[in-house]
Short mmCIF file of C-alpha atoms in Angstrom, two decimals:
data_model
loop_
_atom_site.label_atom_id
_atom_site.label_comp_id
_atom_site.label_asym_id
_atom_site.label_seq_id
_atom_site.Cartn_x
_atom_site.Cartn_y
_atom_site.Cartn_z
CA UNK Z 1 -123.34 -4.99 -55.68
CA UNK Z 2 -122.90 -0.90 -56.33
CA UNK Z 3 -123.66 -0.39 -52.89
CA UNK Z 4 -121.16 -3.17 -51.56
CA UNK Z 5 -118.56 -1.78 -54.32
CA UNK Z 6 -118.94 1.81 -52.99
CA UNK Z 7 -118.24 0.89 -49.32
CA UNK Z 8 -115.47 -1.08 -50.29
CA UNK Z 9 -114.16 2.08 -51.95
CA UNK Z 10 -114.96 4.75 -49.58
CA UNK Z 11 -113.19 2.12 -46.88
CA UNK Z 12 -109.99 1.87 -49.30
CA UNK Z 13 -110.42 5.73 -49.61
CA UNK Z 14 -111.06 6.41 -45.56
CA UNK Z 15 -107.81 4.34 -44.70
CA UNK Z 16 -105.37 6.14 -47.39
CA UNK Z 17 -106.84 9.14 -45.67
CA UNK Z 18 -106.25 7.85 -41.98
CA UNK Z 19 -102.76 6.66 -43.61
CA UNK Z 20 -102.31 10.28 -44.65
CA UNK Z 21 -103.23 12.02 -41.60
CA UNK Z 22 -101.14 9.26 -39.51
CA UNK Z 23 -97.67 10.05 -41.50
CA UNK Z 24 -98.49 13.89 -40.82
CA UNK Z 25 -99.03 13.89 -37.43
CA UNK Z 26 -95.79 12.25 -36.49
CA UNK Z 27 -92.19 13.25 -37.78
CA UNK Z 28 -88.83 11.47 -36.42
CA UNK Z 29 -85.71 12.98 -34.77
CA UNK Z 30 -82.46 11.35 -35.70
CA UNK Z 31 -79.83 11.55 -32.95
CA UNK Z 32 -77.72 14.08 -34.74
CA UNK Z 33 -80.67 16.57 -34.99
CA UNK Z 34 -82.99 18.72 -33.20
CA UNK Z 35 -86.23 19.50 -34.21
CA UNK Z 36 -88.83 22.98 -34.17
CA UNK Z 37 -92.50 22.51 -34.68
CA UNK Z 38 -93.31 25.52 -36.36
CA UNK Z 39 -97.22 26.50 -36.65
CA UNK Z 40 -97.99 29.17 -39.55
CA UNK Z 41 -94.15 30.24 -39.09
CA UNK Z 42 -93.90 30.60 -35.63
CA UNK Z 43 -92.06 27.79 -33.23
CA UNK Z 44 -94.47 25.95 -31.06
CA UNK Z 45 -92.59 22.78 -29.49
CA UNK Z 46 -88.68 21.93 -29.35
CA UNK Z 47 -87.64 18.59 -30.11
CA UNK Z 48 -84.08 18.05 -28.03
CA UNK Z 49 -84.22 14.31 -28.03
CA UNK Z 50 -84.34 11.95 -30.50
CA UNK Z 51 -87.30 9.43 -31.30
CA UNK Z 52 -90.73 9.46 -32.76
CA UNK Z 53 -93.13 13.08 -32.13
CA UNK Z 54 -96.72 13.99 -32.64
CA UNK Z 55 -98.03 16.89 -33.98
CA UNK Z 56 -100.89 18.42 -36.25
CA UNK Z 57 -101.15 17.61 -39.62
CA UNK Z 58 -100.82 20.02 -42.13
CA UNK Z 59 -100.79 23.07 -39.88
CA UNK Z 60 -97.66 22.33 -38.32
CA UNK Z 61 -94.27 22.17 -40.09
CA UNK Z 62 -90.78 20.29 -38.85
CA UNK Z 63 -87.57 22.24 -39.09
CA UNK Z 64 -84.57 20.03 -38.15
CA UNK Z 65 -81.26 21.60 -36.98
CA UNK Z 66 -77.47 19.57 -37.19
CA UNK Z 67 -76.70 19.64 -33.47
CA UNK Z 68 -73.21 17.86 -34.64
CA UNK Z 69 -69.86 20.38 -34.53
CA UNK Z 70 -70.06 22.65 -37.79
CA UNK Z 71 -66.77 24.72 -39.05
CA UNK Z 72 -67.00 27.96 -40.83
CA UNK Z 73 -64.26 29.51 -42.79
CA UNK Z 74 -63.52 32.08 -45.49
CA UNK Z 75 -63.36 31.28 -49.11
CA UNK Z 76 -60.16 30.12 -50.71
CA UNK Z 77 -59.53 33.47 -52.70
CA UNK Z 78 -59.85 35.50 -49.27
CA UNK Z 79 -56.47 35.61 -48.68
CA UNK Z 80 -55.94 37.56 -52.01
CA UNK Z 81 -58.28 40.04 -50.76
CA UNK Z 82 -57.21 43.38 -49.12
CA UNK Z 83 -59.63 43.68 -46.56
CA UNK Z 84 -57.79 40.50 -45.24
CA UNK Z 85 -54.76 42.61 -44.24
CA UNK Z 86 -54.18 43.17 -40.63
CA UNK Z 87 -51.54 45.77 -39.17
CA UNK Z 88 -49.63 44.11 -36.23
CA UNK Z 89 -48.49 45.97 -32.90
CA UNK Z 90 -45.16 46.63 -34.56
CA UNK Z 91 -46.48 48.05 -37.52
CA UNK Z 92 -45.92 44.92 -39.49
CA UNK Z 93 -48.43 44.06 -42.28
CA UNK Z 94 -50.33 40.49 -42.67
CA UNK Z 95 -52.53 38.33 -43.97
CA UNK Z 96 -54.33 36.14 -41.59
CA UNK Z 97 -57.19 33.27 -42.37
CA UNK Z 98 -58.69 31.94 -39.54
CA UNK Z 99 -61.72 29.22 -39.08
CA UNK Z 100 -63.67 27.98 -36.44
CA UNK Z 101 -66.04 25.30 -35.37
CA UNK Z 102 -68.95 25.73 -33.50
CA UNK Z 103 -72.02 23.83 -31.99
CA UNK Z 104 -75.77 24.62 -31.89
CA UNK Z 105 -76.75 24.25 -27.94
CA UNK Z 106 -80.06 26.57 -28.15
CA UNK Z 107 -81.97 25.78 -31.11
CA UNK Z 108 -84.78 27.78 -31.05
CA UNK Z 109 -82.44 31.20 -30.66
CA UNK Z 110 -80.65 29.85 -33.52
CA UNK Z 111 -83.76 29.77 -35.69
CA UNK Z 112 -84.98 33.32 -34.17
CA UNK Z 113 -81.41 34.92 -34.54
CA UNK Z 114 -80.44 33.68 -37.76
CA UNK Z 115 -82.72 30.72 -39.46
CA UNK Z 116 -80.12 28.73 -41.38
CA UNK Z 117 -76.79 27.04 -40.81
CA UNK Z 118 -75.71 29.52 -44.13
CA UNK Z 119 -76.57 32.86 -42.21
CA UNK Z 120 -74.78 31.64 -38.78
CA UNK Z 121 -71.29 30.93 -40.83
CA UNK Z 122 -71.33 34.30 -42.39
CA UNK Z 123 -72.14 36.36 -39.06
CA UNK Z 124 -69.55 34.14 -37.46
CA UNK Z 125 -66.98 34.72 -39.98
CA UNK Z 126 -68.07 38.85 -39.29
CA UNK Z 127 -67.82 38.08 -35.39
CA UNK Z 128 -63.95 36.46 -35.94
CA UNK Z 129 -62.72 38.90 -38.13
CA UNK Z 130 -63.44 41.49 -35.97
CA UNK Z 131 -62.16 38.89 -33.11
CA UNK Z 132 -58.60 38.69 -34.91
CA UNK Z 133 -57.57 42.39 -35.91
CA UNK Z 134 -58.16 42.96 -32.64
CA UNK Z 135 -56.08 40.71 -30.47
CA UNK Z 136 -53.45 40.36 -33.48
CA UNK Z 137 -53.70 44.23 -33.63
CA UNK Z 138 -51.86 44.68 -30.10
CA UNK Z 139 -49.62 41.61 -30.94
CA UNK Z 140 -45.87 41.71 -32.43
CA UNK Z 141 -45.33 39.69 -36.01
CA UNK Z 142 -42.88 37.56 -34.09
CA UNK Z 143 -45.09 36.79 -31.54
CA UNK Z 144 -47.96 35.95 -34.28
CA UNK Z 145 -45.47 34.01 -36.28
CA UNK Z 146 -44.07 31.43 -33.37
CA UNK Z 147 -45.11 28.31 -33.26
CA UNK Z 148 -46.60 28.55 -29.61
CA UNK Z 149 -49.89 30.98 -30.25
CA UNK Z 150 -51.86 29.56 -27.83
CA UNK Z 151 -52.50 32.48 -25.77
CA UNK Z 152 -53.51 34.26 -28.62
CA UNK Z 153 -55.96 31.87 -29.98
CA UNK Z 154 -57.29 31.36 -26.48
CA UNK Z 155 -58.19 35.11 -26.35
CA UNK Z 156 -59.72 35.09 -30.02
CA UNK Z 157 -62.01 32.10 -29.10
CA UNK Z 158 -62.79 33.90 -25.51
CA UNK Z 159 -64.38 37.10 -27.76
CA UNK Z 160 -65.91 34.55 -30.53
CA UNK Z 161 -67.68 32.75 -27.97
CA UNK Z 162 -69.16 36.31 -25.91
CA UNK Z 163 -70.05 37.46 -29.24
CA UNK Z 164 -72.09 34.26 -30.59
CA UNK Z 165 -73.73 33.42 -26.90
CA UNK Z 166 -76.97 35.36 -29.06
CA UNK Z 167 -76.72 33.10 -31.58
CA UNK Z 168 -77.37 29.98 -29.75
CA UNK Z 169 -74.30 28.45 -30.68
CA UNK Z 170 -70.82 27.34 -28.77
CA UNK Z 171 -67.64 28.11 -30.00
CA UNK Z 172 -65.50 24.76 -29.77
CA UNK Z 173 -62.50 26.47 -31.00
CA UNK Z 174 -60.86 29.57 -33.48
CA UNK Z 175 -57.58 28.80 -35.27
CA UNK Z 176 -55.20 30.16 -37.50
CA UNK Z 177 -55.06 28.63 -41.42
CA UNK Z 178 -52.62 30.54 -42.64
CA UNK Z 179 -50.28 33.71 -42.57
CA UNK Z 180 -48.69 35.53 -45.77
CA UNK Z 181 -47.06 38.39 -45.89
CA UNK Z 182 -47.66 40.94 -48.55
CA UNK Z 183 -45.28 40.81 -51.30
CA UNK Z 184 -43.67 44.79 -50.83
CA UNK Z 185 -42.96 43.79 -47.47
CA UNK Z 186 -42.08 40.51 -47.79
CA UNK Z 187 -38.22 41.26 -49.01
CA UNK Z 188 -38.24 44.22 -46.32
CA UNK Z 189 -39.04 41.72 -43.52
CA UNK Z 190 -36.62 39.06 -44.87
CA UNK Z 191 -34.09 41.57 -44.69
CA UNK Z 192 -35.01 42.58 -41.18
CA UNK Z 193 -35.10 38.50 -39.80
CA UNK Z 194 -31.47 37.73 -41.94
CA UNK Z 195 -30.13 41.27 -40.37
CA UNK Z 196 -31.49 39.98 -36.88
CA UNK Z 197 -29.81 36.57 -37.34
CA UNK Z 198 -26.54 38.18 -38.64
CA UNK Z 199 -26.74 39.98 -35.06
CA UNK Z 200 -27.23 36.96 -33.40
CA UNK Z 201 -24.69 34.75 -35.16
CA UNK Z 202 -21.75 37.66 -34.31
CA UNK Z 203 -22.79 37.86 -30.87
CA UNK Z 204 -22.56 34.21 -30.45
CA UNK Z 205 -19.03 33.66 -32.58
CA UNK Z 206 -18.08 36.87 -30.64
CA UNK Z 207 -18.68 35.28 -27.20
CA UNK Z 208 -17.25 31.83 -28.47
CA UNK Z 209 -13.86 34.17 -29.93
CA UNK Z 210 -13.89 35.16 -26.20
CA UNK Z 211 -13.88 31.82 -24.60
CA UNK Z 212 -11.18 30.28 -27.25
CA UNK Z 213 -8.83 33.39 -26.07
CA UNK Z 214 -9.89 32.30 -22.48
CA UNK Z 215 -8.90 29.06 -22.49
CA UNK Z 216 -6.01 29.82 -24.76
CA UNK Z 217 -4.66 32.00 -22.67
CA UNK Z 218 -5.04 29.25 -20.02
CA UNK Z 219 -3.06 26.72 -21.96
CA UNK Z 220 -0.60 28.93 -22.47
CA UNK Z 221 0.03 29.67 -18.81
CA UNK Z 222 -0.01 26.10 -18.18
CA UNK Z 223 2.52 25.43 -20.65
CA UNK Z 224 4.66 28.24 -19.81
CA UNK Z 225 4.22 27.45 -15.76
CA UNK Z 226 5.64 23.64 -16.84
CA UNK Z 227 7.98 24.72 -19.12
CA UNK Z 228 9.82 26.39 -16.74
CA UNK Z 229 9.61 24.17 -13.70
CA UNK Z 230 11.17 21.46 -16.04
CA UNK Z 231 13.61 23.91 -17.06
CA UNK Z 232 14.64 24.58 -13.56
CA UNK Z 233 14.84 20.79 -12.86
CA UNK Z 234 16.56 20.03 -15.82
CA UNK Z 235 18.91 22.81 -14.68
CA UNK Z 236 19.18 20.81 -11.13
CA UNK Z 237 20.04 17.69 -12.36
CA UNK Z 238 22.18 18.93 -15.12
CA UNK Z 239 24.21 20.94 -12.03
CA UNK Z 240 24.59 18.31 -10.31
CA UNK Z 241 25.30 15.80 -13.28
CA UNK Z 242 28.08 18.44 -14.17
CA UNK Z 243 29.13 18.61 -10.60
CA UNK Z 244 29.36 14.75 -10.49
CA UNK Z 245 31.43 15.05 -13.91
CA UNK Z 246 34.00 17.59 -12.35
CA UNK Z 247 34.45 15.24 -9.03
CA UNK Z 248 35.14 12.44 -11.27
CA UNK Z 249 37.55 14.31 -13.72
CA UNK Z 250 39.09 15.44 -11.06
CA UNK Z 251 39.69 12.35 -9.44
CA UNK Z 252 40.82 10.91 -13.00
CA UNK Z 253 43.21 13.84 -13.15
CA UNK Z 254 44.64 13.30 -10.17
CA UNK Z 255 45.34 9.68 -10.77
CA UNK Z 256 47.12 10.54 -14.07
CA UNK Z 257 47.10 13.97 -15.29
CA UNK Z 258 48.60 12.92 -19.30
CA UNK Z 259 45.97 10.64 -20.04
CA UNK Z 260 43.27 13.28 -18.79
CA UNK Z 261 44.56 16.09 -21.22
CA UNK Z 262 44.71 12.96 -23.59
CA UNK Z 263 41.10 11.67 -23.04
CA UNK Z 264 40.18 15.53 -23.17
CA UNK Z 265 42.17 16.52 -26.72
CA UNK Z 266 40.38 13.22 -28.02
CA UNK Z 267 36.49 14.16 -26.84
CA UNK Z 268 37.70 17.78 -28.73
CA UNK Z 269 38.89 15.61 -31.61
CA UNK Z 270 35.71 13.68 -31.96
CA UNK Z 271 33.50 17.00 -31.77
CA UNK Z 272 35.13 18.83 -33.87
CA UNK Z 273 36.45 16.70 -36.71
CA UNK Z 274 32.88 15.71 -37.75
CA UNK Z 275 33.61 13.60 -41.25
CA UNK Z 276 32.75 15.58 -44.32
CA UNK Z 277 31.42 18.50 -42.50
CA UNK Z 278 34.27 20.23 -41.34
CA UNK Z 279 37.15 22.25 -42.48
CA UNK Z 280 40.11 23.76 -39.91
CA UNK Z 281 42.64 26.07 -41.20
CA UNK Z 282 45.04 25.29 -38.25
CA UNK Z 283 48.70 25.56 -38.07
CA UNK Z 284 50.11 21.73 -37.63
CA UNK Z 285 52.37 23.16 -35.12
CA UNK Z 286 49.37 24.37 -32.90
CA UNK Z 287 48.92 23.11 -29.42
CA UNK Z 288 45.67 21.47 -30.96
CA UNK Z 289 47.03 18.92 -32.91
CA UNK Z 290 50.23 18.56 -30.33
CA UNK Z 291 48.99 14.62 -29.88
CA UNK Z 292 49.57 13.72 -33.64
CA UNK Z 293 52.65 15.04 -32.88
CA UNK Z 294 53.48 12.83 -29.90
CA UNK Z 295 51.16 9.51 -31.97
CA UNK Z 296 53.84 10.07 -35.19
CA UNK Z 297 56.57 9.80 -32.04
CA UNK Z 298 55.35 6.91 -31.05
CA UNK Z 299 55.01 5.43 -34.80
CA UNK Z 300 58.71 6.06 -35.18
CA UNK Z 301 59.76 4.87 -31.45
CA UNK Z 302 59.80 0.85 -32.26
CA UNK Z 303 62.07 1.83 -35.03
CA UNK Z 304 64.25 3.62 -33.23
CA UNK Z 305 64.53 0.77 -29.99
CA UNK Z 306 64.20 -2.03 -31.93
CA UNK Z 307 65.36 -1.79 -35.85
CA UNK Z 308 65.42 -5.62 -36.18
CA UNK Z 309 61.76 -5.74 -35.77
CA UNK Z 310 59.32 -5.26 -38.86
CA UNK Z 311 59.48 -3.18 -41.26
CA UNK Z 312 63.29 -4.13 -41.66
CA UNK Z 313 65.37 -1.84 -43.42
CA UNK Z 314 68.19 -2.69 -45.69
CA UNK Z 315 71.81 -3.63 -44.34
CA UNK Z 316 74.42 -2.19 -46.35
CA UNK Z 317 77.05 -4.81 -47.53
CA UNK Z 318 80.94 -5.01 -45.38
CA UNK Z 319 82.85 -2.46 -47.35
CA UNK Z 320 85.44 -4.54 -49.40
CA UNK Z 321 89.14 -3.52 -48.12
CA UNK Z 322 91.25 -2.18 -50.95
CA UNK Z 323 95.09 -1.94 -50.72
CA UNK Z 324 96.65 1.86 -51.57
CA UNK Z 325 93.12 2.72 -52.70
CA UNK Z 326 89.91 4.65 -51.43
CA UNK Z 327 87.33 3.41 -49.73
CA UNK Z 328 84.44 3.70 -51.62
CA UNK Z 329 81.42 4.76 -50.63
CA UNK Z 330 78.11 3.17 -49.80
CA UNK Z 331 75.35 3.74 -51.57
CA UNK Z 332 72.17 5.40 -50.08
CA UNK Z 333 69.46 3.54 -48.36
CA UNK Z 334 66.29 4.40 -49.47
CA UNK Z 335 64.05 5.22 -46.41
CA UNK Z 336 60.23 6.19 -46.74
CA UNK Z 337 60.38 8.01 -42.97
CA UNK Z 338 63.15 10.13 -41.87
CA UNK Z 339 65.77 7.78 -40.01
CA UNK Z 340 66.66 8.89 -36.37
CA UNK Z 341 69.67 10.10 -35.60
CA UNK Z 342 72.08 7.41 -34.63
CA UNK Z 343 73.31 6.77 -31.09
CA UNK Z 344 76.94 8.58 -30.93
CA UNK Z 345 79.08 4.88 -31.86
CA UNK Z 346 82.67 4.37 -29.91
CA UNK Z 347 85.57 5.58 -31.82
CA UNK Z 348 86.65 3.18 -34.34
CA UNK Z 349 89.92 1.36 -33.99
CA UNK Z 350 92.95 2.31 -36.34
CA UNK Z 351 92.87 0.10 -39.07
CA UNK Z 352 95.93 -2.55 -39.30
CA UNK Z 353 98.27 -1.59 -41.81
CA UNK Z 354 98.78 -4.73 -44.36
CA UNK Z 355 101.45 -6.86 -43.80
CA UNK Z 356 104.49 -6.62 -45.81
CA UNK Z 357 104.68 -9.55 -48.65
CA UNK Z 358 107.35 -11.95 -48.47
CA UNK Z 359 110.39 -11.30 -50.44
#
């Protein structure tokens, strides 16, 4: 039974052993890695594709590199740092951050150039640094500033890639984080962007100023050009409205000249007695009011042709005959209008001398 019991053991023993020496001697590559057999430190096989790998147990050691994009970057209180200042081709000064990305293609350089993911980033961030004060170095602030800085970036990742083809990595692209200005020339290049606009704004109102006066002056000539050719045809028609007017007052005149120089005194009448807006200091006797004249004439005239007509006047009463005694006198008729003067009457007849009485 010992003996049986020993064998047992040294087979339990023999296949943790075997089990040992079988997880050593293989390791596994995940797609997103590569793999470096490294014997006593130095690299001995590359692993590119993924899967399950040989190799000898405890002499040789497995070093797996990400072969997925990595991005490197400065840390967040960089941009408070001086040496983070660049001097632009006008003399401006900035702060620029910039990152990139980057991809392990030649993993065994990699591990001979710089051993660790940790090293690469900071000789990267060295390599764009350098990358950036360059190309931003011969650039204008406006040109850094614009929203279209893809020729620059394309030239910054053109250098960052020549400079890390010895690293065994591929750039897959450099941009721009973030810009600031330092604060003693911040005001001084606000000052120089609002002066710049200023420009900009009075050259543009200047040039609109111009066209307004253009096209002003345009209306103007327009209005003036139809102003006067409907003056000149008003002036046509009114001539020959006026000469149509004289032909036919002419003709009226002809047919009866007193009721033209009446129709005429009553259009002067009409225009210049406007009701409660004009006062005349004329003589009554003038030639201007000589139709009242002739209308109180005619007033009087029915009086005068016909005195039985309306309004009657009074008839004074047969003067009473009165023997050896004077006539008396009538009494006065009262008349509101001056009475014409009476047609010269026939000589009166002698009056009869009363009869003598009877004795």
């Amino acid at each position: 039974m010992t003996r049986r019991r020993f064998l047992a053991i040294g087979g339990a023993i023999l296949v943790v052993v075997l089990a040992i020496l079988g997880l050593q001697s293989i390791y596994i590559v995940n797609p997103t890695q590569f793999a470096l057999v490294l014997r006593f430190g130095d690299p001995v096989a590359t692993t590119l594709e993924p899967g399950l790998n040989l190799k000898v147990p405890f002499i040789d050691n497995v070093v797996y590199i990400d072969k997925r994009i990595i991005g490197f970057s400065p840390p967040p209180q960089a941009t408070l740092q001086e040496e983070n200042e660049i001097v632009a081709g006008d003399q401006t000064r900035i702060n620029v951050l910039a990152f990139g990305r980057y991809r392990i293609v030649d993993p065994l350089r990699f591990f001979e150039a710089v051993g660790t993911i940790a090293v690469a980033n900071s000789r990267l961030l060295a390599i764009l640094d350098a990358s950036v004060r360059s190309i931003l170095g011969d650039a204008d602030f406006e040109d850094i500033i614009r929203d279209n800085r893809t020729p620059l970036m394309n030239q910054i990742t053109l250098r960052v890639a020549e400079a890390a083809t010895n690293l065994g990595v591929e750039i897959v692209d450099v941009r721009i984080q973030r810009i600031d200005l330092p604060e003693e020339n911040a005001n001084r290049i606000y000052a120089r962007m609002q002066t710049e606009r200023q420009q900009e704004a009075a050259l543009i109102r200047a040039e609109g100023d111009e066209a307004a006066r253009r096209l002003r002056a345009a209306a103007d000539r327009d209005v003036t050009i139809t102003i006067a050719n409907a003056n000149r045809d008003a002036q046509t028609l009114r001539g020959a409205g006026d000469g149509e007017a004289n032909r036919i007052y002419a003709a009226a005149y002809s047919v009866d000249p007193d009721f033209f120089q009446f129709y005429i005194s009553m259009q002067a009448y009409l225009q210049a007695l406007t009701p409660d807006t004009t006062t005349l200091l004329l003589s009554p006797n003038g030639d201007f009011f000589r139709f009242f004249d002739e209308i109180r004439a005619i007033e009087v005239l029915p009086e005068l042709l016909a005195p039985e007509l309306p309004p009657e006047l009074p008839v004074p009463p047969d003067p009473v005959v009165v023997p050896d005694a004077e006539i008396p006198a009538a009494d006065p008729v009262p008349v509101d209008e001056p009475a014409a003067e009476p047609a010269p009457a026939e000589e009166a007849a002698p009056a009869e001398e009363p009869a003598p009485a009877a004795p």
